[in-house]
Short mmCIF file of C-alpha atoms and ligand atoms in Angstrom, two decimals:
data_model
loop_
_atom_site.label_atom_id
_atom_site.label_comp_id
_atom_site.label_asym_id
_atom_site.label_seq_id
_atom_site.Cartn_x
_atom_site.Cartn_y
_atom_site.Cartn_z
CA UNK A 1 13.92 51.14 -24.91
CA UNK A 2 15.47 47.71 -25.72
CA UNK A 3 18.84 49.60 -25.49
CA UNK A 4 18.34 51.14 -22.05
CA UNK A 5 16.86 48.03 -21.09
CA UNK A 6 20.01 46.54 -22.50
CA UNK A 7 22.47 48.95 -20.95
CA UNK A 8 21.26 47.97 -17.30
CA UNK A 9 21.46 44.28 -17.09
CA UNK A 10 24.66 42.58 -16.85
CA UNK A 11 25.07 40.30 -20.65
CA UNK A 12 26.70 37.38 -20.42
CA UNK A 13 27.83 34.41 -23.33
CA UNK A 14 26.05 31.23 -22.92
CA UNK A 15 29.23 29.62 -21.72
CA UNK A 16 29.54 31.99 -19.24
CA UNK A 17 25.81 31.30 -18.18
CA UNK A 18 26.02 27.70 -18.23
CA UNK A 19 29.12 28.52 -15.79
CA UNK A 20 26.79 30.36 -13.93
CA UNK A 21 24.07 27.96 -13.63
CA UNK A 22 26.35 25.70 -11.89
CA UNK A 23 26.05 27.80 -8.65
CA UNK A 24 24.04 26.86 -5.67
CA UNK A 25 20.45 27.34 -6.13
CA UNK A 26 20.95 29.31 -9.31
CA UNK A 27 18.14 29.08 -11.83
CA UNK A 28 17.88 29.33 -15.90
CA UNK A 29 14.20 31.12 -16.51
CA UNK A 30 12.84 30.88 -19.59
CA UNK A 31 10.65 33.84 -20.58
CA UNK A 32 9.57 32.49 -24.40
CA UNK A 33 6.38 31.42 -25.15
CA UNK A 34 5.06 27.95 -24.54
CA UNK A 35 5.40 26.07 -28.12
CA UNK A 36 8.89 27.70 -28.50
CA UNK A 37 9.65 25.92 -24.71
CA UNK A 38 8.10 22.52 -25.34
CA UNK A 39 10.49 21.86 -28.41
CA UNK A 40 13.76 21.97 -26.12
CA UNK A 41 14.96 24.23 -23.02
CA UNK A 42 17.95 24.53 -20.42
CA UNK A 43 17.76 21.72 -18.20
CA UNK A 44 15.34 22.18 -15.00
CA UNK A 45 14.63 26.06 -16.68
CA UNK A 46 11.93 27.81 -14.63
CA UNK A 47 9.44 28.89 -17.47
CA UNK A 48 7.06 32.01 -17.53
CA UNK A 49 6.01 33.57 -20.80
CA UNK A 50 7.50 37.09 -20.79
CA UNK A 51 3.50 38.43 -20.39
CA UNK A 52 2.71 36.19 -16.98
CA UNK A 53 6.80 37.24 -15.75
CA UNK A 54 5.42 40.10 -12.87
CA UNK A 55 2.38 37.64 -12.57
CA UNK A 56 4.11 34.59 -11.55
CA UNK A 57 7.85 35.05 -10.91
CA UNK A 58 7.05 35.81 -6.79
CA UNK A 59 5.90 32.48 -6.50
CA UNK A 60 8.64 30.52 -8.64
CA UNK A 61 11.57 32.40 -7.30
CA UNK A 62 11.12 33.51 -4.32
CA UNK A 63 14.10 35.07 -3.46
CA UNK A 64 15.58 38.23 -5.04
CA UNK A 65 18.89 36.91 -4.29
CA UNK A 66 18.93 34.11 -6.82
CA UNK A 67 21.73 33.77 -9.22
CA UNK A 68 19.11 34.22 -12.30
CA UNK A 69 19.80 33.71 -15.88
CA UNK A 70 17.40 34.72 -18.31
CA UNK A 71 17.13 33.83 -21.67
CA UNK A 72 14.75 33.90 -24.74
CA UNK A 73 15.24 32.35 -28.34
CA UNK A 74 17.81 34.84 -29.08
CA UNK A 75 18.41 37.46 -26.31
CA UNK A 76 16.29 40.54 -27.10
CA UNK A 77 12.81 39.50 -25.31
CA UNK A 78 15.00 38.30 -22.17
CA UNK A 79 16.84 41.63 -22.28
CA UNK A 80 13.13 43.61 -21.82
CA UNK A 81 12.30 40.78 -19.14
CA UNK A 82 15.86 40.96 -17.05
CA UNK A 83 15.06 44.84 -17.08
CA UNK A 84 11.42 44.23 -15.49
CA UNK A 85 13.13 41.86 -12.88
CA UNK A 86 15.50 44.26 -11.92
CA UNK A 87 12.22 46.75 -11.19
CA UNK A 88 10.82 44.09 -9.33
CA UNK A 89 14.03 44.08 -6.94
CA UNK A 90 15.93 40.38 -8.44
CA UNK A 91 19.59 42.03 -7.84
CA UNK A 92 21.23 38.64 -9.02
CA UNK A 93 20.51 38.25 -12.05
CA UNK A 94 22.47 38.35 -16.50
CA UNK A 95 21.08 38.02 -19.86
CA UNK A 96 22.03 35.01 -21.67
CA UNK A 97 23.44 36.70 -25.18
CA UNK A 98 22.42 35.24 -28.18
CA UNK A 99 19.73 33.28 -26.47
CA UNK A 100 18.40 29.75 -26.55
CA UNK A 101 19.65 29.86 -30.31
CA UNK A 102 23.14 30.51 -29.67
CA UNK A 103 23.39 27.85 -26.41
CA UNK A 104 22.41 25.34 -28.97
CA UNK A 105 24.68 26.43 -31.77
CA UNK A 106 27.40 26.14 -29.15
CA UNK A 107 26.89 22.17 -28.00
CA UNK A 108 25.72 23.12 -24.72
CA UNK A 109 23.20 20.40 -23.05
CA UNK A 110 19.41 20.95 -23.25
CA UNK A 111 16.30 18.58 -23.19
CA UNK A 112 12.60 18.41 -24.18
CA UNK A 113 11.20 19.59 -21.17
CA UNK A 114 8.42 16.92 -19.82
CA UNK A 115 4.52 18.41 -20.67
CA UNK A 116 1.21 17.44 -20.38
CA UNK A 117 -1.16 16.46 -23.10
CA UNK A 118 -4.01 18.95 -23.45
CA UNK A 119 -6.58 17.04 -21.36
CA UNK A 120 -4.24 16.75 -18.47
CA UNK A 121 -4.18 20.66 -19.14
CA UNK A 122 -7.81 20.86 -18.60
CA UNK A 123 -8.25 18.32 -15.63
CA UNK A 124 -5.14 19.38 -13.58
CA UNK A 125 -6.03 23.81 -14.87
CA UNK A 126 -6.82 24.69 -11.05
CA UNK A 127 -3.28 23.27 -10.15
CA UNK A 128 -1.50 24.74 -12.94
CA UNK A 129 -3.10 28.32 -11.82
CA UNK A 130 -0.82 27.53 -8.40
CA UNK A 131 2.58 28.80 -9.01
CA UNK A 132 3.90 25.96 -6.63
CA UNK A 133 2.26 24.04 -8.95
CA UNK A 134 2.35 24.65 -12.09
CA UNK A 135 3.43 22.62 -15.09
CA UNK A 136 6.54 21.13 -13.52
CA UNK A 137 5.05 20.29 -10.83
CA UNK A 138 2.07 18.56 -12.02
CA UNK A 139 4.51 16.50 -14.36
CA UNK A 140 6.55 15.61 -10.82
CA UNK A 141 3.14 14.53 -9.36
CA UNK A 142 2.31 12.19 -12.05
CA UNK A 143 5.84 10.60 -11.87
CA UNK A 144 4.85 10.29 -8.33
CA UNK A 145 4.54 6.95 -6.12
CA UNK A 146 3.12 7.05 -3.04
CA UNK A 147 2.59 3.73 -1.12
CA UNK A 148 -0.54 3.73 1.44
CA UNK A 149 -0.85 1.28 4.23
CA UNK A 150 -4.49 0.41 4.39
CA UNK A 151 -7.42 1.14 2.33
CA UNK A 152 -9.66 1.87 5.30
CA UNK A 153 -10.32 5.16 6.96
CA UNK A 154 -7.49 6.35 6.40
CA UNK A 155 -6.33 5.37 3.39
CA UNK A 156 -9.53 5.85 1.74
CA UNK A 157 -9.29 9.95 1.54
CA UNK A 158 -5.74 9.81 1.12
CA UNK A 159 -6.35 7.68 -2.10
CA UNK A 160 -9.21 9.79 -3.79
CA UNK A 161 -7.76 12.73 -2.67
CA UNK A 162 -3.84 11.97 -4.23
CA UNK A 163 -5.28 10.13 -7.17
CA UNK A 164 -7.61 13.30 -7.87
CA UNK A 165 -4.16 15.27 -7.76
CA UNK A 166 -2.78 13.12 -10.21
CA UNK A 167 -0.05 11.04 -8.32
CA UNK A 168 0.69 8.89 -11.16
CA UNK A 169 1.70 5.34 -8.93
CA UNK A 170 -0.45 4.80 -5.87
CA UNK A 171 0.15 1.23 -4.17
CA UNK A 172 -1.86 -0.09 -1.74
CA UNK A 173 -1.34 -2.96 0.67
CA UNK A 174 -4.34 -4.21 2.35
CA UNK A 175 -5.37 -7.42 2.81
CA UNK A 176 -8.97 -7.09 4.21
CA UNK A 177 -12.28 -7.31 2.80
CA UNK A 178 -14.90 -5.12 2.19
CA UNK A 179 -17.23 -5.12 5.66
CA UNK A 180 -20.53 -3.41 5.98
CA UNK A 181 -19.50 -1.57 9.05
CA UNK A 182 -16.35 -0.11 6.96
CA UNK A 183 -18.92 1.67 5.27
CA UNK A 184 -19.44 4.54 7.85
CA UNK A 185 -15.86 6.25 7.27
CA UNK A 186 -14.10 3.94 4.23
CA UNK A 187 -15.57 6.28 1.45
CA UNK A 188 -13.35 4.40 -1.39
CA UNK A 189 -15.71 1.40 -0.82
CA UNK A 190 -19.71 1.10 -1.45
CA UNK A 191 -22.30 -1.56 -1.36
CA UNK A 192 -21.71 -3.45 -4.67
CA UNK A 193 -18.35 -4.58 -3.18
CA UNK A 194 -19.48 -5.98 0.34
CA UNK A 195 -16.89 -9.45 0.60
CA UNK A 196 -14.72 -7.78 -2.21
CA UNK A 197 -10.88 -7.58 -1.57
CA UNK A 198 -10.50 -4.07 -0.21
CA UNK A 199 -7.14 -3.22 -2.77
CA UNK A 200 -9.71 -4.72 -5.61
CA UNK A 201 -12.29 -1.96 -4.30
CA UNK A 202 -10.26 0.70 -3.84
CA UNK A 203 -8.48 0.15 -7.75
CA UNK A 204 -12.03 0.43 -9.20
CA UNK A 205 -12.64 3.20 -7.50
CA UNK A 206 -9.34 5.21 -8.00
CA UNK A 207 -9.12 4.13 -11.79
CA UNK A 208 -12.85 5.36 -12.55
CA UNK A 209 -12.26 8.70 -10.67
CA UNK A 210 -8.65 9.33 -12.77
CA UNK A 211 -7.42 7.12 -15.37
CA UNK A 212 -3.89 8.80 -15.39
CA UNK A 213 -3.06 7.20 -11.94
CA UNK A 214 -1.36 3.49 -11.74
CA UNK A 215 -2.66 1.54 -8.83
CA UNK A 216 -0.57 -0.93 -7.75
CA UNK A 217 -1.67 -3.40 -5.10
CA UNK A 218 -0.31 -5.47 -2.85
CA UNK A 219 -3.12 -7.99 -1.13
CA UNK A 220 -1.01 -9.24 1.80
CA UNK A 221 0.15 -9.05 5.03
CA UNK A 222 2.74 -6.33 5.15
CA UNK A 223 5.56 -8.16 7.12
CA UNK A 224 9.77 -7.91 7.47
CA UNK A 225 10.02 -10.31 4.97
CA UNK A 226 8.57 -8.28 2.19
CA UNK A 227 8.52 -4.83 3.70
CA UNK A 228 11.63 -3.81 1.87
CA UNK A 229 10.57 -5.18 -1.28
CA UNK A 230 7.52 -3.44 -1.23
CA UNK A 231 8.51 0.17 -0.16
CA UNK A 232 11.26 -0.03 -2.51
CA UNK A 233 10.86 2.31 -5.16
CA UNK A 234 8.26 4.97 -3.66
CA UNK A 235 9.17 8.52 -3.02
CA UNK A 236 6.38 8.83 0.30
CA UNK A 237 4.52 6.09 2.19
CA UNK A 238 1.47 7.29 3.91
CA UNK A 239 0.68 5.40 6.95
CA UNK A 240 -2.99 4.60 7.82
CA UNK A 241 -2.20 1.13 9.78
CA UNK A 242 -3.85 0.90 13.04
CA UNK A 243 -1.28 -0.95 14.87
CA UNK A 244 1.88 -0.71 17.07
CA UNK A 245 3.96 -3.85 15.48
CA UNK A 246 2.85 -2.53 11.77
CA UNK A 247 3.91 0.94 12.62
CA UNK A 248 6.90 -0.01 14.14
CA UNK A 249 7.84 -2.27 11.33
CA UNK A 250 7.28 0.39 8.86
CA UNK A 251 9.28 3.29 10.65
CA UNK A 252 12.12 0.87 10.67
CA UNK A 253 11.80 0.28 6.99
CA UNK A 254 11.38 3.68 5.87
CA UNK A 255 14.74 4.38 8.06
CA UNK A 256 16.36 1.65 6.26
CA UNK A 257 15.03 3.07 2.22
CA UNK A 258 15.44 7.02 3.14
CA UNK A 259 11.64 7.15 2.22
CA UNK A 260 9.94 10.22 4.33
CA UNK A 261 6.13 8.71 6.01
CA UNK A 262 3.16 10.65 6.83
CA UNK A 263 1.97 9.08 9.93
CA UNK A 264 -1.97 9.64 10.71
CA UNK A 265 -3.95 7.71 13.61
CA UNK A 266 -7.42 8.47 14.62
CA UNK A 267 -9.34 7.53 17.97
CA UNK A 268 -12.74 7.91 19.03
CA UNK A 269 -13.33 11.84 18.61
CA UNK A 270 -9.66 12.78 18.24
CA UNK A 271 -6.73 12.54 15.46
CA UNK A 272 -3.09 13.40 14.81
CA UNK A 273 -0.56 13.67 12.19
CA UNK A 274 2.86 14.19 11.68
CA UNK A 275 5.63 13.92 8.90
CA UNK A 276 8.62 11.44 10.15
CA UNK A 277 11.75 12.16 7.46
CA UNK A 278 14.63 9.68 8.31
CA UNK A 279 17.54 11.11 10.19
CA UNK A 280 16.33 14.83 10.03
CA UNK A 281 13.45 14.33 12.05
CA UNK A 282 12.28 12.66 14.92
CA UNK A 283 10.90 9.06 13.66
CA UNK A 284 8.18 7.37 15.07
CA UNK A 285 9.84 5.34 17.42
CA UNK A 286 11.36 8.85 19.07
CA UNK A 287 7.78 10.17 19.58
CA UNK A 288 6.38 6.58 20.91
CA UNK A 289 9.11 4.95 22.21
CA UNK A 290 6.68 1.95 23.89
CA UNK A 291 3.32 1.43 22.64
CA UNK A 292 0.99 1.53 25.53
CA UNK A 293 -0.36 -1.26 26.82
CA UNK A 294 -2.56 -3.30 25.14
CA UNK A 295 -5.85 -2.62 27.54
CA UNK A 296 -4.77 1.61 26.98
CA UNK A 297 -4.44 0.97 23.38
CA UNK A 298 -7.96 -0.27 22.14
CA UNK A 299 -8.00 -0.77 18.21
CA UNK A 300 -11.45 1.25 16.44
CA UNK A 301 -12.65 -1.94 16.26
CA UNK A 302 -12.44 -2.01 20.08
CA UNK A 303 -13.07 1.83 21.05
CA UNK A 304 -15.12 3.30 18.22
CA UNK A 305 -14.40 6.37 15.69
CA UNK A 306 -16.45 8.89 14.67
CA UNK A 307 -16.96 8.06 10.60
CA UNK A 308 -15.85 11.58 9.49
CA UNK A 309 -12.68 12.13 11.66
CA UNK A 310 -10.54 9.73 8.97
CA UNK A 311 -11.96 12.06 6.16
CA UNK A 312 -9.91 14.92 8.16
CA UNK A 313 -6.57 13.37 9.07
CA UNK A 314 -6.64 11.44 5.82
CA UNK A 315 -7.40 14.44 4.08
CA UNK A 316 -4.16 16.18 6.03
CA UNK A 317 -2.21 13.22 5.22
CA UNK A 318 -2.42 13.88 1.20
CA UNK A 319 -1.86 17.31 1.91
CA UNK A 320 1.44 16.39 3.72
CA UNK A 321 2.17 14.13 0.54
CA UNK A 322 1.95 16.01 -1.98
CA UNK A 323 3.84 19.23 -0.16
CA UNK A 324 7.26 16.60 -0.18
CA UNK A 325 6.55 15.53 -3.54
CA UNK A 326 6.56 19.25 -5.02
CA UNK A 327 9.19 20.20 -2.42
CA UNK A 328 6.90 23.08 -1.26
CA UNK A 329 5.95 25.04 2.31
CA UNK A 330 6.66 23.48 5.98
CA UNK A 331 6.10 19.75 6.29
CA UNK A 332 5.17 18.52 9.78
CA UNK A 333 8.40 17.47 10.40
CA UNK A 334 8.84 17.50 14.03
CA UNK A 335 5.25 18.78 14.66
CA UNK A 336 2.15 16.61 15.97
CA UNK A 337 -0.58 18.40 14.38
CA UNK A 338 -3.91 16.97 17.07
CA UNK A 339 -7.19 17.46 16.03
CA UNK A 340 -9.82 17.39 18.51
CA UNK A 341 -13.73 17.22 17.02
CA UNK A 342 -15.49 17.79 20.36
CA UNK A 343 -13.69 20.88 21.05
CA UNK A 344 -13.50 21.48 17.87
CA UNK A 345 -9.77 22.53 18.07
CA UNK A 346 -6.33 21.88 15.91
CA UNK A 347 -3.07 22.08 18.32
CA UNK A 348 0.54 21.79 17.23
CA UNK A 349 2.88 19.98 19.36
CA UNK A 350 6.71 19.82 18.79
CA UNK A 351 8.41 16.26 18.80
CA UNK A 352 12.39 16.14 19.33
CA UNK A 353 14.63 13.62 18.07
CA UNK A 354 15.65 11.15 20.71
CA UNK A 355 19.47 10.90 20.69
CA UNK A 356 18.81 6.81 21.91
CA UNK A 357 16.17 6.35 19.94
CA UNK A 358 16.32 2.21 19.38
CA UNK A 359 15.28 3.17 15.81
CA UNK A 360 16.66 6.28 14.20
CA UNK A 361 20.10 6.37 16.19
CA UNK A 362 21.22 3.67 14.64
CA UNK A 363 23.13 3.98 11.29
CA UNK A 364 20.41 2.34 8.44
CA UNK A 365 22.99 -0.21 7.23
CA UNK A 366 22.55 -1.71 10.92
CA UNK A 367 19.17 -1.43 11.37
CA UNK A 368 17.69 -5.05 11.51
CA UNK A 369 14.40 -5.78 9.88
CA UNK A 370 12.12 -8.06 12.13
CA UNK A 371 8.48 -8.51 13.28
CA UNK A 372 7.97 -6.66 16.72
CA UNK A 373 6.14 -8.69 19.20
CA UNK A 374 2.92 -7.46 20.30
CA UNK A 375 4.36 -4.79 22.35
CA UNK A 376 7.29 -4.28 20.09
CA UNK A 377 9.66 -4.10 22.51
CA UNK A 378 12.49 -4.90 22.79
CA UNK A 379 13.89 -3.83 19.76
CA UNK A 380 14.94 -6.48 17.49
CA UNK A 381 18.30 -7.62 16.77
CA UNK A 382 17.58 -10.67 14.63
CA UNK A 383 15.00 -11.58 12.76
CA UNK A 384 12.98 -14.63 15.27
CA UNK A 385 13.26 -18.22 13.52
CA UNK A 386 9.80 -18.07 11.58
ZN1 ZN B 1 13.79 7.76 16.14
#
């Protein structure tokens, strides 16, 4: 069997495969068991244990065309699994001779691959049953820093829901404090923490519900003279701010860092969200150019918001998140996704890039970092003298 199996797959020598590995999108999948993995592998090697390969390989690679190289400790397990891929219609795809054993013997690079302890095993288990998921990408999560704007409606089930998932960093810059009538829709807050600074609130919370995650909070007024120094650093920023100058002020920032935002707004029965990833997207400044004005634009505090409407934007917010952190499925990049309660009704709307967009058509070297005026326009070329 192992020599038929043999006979049909193309062998190559783990120079060869490193060679290989080097081409676009090609992959290194490692079909040995778990303890034999953990103590060093290929860089970046898929893994699946030769008896979860048919199981799991449709969800890790995708694509039968896939330059593939398989290997095992020493070429003979790998040989039975490149056989079963080739049943399973791979068509791209060697054995790596002399396996694992001989790539070492031969100087070739290779790392401890990144794991999790055995209780992040057990509390993270339903992700790791997710091939999108999985171990890799439950490490990537909890290397992970997201940076929320607010810890109010939005922000709150954004914030339980990503530190649930394990996002190892979560910042949070709000510099409010806890208000009875947050209460109806801010579900990171409670009673015992009425006058409490919201970020203190929301760390207490966060912490209790998974030690694992880092909070880090900022407790000011986010503002273009720290805005920079703030989103430095994070891979996402989810955007729960309720205001034009705020969310004007961030899109120009996350321009200027290359750092993708998940926008989110509610109003009164209705909500929307939308991914904005600088220079391949639209931004938010090409799908509201002008904020209305300021008697068409009342704040919650102004209009009212049903309490559980956050809950479902905020909820498709950390969705959005975590999809660009583990690089998986269609972000809504270029979609409004519009949720209306009443009718009870989810609508997609495509957004374009504006070509003169005052934000995103300008190279991010030249974009200027200033405070926007009340109805942010025009756009700022200098920053105003304090
Ligand atoms: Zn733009």
């Amino acid at each position: 069997m192992l020599t038929s199996a043999r006979a049909r797959t193309t062998e190559v020598e783990p120079g060869d495969a490193a060679d290989r590995l080097r081409l676009p999108g090609a992959v290194a999948l490692d079909v040995r068991e778990g303890d034999e993995y953990e103590q060093g592998a290929l860089k970046d090697a898929v893994h699946i244990p030769r008896g979860y390969l048919e199981l799991q390989v449709g969800g890790r690679i995708p694509e039968h065309s896939t330059p593939v190289v398989v290997y095992c400790a020493s070429g003979v397990r790998s040989a039975l699994a490149a056989d079963t891929l080739r049943q399973l219609g791979y068509i791209n795809l060697v054995n790596m001779a002399g396996g694992f054993n001989r790539w070492k013997d031969e100087g070739l690079p290779w790392e401890i691959p990144a794991t999790l302890t055995k209780d992040q095993h057990h509390r993270y288990h339903r992700h790791l049953l997710l091939p999108e998921v999985d171990v890799a990408g439950q490490v990537r999560l909890l290397r992970s820093k997201v940076l929320l704007l607010g810890a109010g409606g939005l922000g709150s089930p954004v914030a339980l829901y990503l530190a649930a998932a394990g996002v190892g960093t979560l910042g949070i810059v709000d510099m409010d404090v806890v208000d009875e009538s947050n209460l109806q829709r801010q579900v990171l807050h409670n009673v015992d923490r009425l006058g409490e600074r919201k970020v203190d609130s929301a760390k207490k919370t966060l912490t209790s519900l998974n030690p694992d995650v880092n909070v880090v909070t900022y407790d000011v007024r986010l503002g273009a003279d720290n805005i920079l120094e703030i989103f430095a650093g994070y891979d996402v920023v989810v955007d729960g701010t309720d205001n034009f100058p705020t969310r004007y002020l961030a899109n120009d920032a996350s321009l200027k860092l290359g750092i993708p935002v998940v926008h989110g707004s509610i109003f009164r029965f209705e909500g929307q969200a939308s991914v904005y990833l600088p220079y391949e997207g639209p931004c938010y400044r090409c799908q509201v150019p002008e904020p209305p004005p300021p008697e068409l634009a009342p704040s919650c505090a102004e209009a009212g918001v049903l309490g559980v409407l956050p809950g479902i934007i905020g909820s498709i917010q950390a969705v959005e998140a975590i999809k660009i952190l583990l690089g998986v499925g269609e972000p809504l990049v270029g979609r409004l996704l519009a949720y209306d309660a009443l009718e009870g009704t989810f609508r997609t709307f495509r957004l374009n890039r504006d070509l003169h967009c005052p934000a995103c058509s300008v190279p991010a070297d030249q974009l200027v970092i200033a405070e926007y005026d009340e109805l942010c326009m025009p756009h700022p070329l200098q920053a105003p003298a304090a």
